[in-house]
mmCIF file of N, CA and C in Angstrom:
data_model
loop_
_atom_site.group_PDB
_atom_site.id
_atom_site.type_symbol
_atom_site.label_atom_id
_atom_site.label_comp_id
_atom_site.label_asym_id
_atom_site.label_seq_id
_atom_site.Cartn_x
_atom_site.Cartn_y
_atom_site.Cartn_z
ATOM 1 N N UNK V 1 64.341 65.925 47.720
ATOM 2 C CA UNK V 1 63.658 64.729 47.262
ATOM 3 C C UNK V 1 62.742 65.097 46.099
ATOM 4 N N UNK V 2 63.180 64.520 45.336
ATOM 5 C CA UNK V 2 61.645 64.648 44.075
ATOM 6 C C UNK V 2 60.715 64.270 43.871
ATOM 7 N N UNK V 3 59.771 64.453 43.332
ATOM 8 C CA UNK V 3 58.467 63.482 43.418
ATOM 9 C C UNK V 3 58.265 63.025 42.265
ATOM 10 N N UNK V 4 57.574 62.477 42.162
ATOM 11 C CA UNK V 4 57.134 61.073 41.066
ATOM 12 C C UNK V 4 56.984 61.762 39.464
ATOM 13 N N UNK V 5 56.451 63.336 39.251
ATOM 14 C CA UNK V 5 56.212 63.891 37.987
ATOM 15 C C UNK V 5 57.938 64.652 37.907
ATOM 16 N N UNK V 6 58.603 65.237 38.916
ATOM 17 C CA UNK V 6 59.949 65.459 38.509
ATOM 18 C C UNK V 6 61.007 64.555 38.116
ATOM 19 N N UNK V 7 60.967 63.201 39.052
ATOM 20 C CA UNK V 7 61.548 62.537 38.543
ATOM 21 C C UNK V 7 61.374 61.460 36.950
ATOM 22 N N UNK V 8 60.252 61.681 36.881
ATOM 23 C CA UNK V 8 60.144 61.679 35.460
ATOM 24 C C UNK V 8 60.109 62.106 34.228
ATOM 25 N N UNK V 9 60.303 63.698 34.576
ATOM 26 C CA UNK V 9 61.075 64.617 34.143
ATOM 27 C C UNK V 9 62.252 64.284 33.555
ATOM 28 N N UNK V 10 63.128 64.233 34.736
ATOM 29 C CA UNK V 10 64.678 64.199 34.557
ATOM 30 C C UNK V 10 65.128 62.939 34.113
ATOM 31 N N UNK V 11 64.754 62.353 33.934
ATOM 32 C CA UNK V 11 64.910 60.939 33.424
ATOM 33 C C UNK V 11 64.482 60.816 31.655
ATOM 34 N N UNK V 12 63.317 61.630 31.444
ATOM 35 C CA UNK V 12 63.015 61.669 29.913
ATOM 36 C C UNK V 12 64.311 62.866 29.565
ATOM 37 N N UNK V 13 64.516 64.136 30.397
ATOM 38 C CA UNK V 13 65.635 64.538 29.764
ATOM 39 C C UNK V 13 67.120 64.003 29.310
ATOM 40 N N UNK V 14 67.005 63.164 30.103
ATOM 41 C CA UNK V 14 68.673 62.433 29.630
ATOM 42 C C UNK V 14 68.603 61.659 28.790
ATOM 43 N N UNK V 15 66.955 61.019 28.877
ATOM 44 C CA UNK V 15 67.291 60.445 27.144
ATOM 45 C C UNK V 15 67.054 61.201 26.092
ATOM 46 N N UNK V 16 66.299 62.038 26.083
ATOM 47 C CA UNK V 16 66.647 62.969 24.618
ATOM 48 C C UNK V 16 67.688 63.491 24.662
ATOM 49 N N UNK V 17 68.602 63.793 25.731
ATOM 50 C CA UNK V 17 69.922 64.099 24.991
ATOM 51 C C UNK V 17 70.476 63.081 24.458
ATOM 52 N N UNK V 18 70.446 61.715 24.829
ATOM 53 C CA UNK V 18 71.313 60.450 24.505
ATOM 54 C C UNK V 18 70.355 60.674 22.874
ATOM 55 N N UNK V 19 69.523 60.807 22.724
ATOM 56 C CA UNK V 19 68.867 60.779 21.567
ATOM 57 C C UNK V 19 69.079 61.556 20.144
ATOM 58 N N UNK V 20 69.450 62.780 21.319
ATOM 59 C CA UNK V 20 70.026 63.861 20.081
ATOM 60 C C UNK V 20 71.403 63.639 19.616
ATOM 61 N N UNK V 21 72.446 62.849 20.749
ATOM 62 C CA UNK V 21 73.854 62.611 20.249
ATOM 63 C C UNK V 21 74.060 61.715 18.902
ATOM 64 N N UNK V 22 72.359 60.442 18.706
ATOM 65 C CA UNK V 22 72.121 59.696 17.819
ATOM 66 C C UNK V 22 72.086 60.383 16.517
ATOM 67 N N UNK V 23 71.487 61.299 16.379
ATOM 68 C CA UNK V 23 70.926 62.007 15.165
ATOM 69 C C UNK V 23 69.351 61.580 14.308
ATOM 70 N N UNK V 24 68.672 60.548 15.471
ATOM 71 C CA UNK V 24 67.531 60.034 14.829
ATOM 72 C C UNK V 24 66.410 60.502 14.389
ATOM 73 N N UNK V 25 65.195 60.967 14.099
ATOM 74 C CA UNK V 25 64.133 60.364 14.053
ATOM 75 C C UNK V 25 63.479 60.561 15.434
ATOM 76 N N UNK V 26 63.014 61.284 16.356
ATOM 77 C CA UNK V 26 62.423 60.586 17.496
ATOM 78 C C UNK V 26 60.994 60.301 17.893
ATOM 79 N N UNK V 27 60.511 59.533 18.222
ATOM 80 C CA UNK V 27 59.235 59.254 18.282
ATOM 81 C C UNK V 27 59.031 59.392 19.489
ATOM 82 N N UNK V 28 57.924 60.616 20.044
ATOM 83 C CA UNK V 28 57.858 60.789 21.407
ATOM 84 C C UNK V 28 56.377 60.083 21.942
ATOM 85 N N UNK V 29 56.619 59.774 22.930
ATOM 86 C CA UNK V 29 54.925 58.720 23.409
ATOM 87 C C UNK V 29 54.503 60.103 24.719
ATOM 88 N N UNK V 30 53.449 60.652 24.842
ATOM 89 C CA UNK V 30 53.090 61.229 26.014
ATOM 90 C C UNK V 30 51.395 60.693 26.723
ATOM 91 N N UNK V 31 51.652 60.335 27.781
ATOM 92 C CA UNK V 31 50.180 59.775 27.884
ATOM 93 C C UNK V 31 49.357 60.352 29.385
ATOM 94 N N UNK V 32 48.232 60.555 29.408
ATOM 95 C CA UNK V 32 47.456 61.129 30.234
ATOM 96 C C UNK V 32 46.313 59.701 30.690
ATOM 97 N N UNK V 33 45.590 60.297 31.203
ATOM 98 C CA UNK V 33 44.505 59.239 32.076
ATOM 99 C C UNK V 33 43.639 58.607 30.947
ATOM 100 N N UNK V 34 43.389 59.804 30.446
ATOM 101 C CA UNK V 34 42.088 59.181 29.598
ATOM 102 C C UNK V 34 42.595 59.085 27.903
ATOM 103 N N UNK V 35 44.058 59.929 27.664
ATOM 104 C CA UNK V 35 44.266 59.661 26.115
ATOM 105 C C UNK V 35 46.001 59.524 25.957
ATOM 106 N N UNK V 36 46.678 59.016 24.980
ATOM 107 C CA UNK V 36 47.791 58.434 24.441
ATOM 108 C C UNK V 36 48.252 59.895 23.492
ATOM 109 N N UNK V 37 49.310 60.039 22.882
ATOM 110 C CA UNK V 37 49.954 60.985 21.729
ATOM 111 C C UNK V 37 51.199 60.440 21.720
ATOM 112 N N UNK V 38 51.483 60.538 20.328
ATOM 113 C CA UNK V 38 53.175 60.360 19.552
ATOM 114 C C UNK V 38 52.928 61.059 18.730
ATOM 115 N N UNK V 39 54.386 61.822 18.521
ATOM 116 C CA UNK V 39 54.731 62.405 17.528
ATOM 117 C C UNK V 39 56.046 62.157 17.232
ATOM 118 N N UNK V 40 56.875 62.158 15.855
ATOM 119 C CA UNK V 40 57.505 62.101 15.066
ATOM 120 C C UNK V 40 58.382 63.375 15.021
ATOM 121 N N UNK V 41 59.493 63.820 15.616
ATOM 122 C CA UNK V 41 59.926 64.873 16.120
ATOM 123 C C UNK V 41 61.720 64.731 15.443
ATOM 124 N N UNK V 42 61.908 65.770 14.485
ATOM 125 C CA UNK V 42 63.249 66.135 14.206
ATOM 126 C C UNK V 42 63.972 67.087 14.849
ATOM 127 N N UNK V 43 65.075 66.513 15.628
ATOM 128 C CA UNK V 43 65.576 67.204 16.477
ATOM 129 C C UNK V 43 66.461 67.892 16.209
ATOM 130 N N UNK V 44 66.672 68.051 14.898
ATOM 131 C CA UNK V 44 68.014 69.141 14.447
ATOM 132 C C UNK V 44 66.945 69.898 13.428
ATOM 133 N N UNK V 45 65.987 69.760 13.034
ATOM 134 C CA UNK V 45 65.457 70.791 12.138
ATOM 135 C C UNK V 45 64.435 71.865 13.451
ATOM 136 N N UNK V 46 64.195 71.020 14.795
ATOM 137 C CA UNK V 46 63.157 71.688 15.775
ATOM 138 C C UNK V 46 61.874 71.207 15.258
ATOM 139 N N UNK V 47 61.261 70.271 14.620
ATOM 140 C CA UNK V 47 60.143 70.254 13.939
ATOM 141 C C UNK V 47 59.730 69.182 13.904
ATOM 142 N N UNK V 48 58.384 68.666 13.912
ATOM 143 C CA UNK V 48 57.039 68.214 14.214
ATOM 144 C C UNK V 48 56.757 67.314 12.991
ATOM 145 N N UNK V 49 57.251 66.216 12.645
ATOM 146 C CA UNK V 49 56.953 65.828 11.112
ATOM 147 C C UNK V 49 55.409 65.129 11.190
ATOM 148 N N UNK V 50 54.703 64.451 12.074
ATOM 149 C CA UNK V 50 53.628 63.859 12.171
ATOM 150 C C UNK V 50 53.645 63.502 13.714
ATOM 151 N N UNK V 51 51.784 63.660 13.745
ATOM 152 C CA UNK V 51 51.514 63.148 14.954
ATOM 153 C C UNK V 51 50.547 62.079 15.060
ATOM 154 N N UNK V 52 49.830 61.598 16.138
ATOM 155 C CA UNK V 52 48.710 60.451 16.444
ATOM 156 C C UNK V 52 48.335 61.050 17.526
ATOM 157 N N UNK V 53 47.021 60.698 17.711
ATOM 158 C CA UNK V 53 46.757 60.500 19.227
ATOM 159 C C UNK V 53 45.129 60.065 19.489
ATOM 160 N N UNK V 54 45.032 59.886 20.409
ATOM 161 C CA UNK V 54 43.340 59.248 20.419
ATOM 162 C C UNK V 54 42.685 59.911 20.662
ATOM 163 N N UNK V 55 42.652 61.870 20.408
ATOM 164 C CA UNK V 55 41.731 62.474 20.412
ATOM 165 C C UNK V 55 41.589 62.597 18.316
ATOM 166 N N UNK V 56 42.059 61.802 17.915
ATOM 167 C CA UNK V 56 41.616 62.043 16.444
ATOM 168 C C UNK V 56 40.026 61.257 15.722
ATOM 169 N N UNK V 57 39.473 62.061 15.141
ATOM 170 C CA UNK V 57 38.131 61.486 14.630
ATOM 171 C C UNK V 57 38.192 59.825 14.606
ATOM 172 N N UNK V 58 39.430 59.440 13.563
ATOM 173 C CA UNK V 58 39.130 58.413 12.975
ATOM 174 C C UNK V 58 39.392 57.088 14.306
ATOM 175 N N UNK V 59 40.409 57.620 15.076
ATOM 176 C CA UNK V 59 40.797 56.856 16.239
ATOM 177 C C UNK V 59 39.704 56.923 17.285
ATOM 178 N N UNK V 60 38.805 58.048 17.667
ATOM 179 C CA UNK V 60 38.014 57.646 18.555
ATOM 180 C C UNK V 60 36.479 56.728 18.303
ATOM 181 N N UNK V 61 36.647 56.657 16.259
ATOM 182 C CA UNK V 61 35.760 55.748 15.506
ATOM 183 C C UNK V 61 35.979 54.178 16.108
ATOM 184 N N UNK V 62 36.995 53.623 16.162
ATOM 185 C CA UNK V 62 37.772 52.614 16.388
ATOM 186 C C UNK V 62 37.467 52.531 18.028
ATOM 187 N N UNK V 63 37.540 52.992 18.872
ATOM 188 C CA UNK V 63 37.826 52.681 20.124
ATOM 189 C C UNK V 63 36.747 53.631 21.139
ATOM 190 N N UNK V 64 36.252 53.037 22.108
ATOM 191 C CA UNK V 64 35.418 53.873 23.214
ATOM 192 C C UNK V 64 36.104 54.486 23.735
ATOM 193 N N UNK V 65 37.171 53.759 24.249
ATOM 194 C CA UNK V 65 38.456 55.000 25.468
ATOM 195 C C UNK V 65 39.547 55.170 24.969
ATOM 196 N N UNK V 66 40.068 55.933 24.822
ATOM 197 C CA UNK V 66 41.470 56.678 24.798
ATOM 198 C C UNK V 66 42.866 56.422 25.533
ATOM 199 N N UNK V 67 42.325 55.754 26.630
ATOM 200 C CA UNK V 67 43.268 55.427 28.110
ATOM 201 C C UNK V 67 43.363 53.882 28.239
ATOM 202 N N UNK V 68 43.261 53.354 26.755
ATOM 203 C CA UNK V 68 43.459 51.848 27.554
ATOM 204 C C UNK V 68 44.726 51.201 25.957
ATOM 205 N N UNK V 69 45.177 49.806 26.564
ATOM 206 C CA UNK V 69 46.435 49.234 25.956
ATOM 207 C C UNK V 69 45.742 49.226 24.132
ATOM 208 N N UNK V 70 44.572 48.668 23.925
ATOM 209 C CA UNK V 70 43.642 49.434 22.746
ATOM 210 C C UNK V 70 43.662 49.840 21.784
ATOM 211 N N UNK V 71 43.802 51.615 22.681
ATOM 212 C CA UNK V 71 43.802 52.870 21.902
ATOM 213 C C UNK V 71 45.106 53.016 21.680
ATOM 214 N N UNK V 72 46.004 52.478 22.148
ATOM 215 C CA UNK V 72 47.465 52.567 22.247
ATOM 216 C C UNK V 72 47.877 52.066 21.046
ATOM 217 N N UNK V 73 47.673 50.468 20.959
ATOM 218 C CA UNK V 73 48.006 50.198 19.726
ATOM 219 C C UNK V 73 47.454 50.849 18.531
ATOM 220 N N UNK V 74 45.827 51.106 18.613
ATOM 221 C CA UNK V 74 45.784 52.021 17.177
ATOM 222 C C UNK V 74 46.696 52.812 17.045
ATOM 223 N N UNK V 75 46.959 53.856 18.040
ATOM 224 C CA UNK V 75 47.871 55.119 17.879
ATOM 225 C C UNK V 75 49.016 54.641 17.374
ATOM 226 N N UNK V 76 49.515 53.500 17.671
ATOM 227 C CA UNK V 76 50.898 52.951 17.323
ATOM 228 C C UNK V 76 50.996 52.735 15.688
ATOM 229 N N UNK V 77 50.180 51.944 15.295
ATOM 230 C CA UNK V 77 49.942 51.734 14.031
ATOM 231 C C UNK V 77 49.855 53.302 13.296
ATOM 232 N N UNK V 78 48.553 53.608 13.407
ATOM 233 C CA UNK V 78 48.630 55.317 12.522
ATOM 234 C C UNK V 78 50.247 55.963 12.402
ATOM 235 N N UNK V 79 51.115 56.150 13.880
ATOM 236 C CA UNK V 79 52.372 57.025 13.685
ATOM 237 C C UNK V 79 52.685 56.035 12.785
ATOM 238 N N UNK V 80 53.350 54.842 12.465
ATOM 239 C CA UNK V 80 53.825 54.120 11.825
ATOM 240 C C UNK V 80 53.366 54.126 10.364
ATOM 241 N N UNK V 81 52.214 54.086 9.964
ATOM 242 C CA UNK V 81 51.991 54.310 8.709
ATOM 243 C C UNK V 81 51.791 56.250 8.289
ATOM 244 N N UNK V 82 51.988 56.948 9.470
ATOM 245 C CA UNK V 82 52.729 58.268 8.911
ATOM 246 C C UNK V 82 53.827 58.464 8.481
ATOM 247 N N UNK V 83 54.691 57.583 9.140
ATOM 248 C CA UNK V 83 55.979 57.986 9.036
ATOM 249 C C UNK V 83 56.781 57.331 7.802
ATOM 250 N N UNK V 84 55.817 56.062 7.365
ATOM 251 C CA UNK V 84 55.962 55.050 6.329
ATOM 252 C C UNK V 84 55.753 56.369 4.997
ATOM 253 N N UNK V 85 54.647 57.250 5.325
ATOM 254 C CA UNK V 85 54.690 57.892 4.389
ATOM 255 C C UNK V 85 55.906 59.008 4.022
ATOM 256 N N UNK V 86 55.825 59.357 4.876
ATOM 257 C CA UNK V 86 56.955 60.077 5.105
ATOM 258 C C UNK V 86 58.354 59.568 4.791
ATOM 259 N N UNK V 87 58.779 58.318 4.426
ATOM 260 C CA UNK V 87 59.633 57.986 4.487
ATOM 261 C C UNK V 87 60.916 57.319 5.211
ATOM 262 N N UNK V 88 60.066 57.565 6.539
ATOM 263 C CA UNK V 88 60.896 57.420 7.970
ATOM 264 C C UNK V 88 61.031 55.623 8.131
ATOM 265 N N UNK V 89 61.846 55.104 8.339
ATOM 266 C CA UNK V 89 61.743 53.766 8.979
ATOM 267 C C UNK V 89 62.773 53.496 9.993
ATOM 268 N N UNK V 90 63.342 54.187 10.575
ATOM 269 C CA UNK V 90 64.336 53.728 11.378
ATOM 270 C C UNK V 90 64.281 55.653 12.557
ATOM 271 N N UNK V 91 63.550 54.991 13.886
ATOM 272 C CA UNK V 91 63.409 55.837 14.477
ATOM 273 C C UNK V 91 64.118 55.790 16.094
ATOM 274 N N UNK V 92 64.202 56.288 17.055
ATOM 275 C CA UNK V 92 64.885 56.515 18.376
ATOM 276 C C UNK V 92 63.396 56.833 19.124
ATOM 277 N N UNK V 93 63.683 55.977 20.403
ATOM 278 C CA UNK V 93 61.864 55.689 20.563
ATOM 279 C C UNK V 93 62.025 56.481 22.294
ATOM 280 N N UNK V 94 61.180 57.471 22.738
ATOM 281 C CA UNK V 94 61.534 58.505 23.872
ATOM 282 C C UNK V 94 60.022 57.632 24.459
ATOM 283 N N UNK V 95 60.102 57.583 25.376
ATOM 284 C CA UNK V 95 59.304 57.170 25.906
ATOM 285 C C UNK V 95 58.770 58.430 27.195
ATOM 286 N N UNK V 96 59.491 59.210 27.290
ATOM 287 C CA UNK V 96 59.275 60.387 27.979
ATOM 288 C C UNK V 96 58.988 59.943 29.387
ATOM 289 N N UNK V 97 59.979 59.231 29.938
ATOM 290 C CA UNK V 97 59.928 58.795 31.493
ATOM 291 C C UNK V 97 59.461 57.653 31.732
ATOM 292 N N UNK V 98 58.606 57.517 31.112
ATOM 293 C CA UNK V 98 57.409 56.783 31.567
ATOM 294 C C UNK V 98 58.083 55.282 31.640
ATOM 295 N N UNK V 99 57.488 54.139 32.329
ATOM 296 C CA UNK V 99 57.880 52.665 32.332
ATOM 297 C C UNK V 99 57.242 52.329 31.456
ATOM 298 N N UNK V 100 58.466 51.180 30.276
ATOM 299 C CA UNK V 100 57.860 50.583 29.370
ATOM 300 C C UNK V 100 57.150 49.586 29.612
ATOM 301 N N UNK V 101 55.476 49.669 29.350
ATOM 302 C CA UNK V 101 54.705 49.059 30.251
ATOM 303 C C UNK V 101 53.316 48.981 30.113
ATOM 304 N N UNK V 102 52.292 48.349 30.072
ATOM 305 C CA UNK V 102 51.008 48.899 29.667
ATOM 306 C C UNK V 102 50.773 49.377 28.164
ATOM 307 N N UNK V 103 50.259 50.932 28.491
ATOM 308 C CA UNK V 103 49.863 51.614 27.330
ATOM 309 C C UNK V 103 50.973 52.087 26.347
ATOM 310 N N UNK V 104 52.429 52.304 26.760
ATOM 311 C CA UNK V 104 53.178 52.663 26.679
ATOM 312 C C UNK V 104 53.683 51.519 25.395
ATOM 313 N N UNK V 105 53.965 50.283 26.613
ATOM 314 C CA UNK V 105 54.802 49.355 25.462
ATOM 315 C C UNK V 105 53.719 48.910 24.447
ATOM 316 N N UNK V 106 52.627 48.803 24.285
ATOM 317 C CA UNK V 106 51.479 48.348 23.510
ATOM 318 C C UNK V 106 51.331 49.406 22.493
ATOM 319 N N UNK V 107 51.541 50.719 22.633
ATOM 320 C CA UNK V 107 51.784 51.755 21.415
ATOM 321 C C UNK V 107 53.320 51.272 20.897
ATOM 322 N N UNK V 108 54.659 50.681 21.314
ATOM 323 C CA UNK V 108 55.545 50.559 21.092
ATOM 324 C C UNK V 108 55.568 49.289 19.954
ATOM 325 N N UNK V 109 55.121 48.484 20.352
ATOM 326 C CA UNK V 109 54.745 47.189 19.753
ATOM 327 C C UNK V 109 53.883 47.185 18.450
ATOM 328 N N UNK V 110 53.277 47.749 18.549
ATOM 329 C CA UNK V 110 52.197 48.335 17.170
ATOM 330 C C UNK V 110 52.987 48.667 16.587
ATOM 331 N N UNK V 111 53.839 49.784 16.456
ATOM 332 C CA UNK V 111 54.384 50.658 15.474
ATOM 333 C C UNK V 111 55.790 49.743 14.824
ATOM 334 N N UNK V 112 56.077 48.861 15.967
ATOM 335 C CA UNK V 112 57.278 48.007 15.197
ATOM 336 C C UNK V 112 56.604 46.841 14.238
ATOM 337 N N UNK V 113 54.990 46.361 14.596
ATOM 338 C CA UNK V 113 54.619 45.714 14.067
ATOM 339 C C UNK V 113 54.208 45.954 12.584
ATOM 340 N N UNK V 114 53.890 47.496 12.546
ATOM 341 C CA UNK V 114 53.516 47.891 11.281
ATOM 342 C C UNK V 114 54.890 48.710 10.477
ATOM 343 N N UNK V 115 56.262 48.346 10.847
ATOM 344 C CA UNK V 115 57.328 48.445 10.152
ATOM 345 C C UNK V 115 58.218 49.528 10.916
ATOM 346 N N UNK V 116 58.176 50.300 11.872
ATOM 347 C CA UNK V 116 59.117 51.225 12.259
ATOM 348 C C UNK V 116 60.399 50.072 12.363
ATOM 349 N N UNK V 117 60.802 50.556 13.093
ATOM 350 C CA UNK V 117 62.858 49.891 13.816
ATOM 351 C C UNK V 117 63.016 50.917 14.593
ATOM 352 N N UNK V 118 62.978 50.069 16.009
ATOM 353 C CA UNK V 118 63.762 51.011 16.581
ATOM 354 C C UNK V 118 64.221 49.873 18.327
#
């Protein structure tokens, strides 16, 4: 039987493989109690093109907590206008187990609002 952090494990692994068969762009969401992170992750180069998260200066300017729907959307917005810089607009969205839901879909929603696709 698995428990609740393995099976969410194995569940974010099968979609990054479905992800890598894509060839996209992936935008990974990882979230803890008190703070949110995405990063912008090329999966055939192995590499890190941009990140967010609500331990950054300018994001914890903006917001008291880190852990709420909020801080989520800032974070959503920032990856989105990284990746705008970058060039990126069409990304494969990993949600890393987690239910799209809360903090999760509210960082998701931001970033399509400020131009990703995915």
């Amino acid at each position: 039987m698995l428990n609740l952090k393995q099976n969410r494990l194995r569940k974010a692994k099968q979609t990054r493989i479905r992800i890598a068969k894509q060839g996209k762009i992936r935008l990974s969401v990882h979230r803890s109690n008190q703070h949110i992170y995405a990063q912008l992750i090329d999966d055939a180069k192995s590499q890190t093109l941009a990140s967010a998260s609500t331990l950054e200066s300018d994001v914890k300017k903006e917001t008291t907590q880190g852990g709420n729907a909020t801080a989520a959307s800032i974070v959503g917005k920032r990856i989105a206008d990284k990746a705008k810089q970058l060039g990126i607009d069409e990304i494969a969205f990993d949600r890393s187990g987690f239910k799209y839901h809360g903090r999760i879909k509210a960082l998701a929603d931001s970033a399509r609002e400020n131009g990703l696709k995915f």
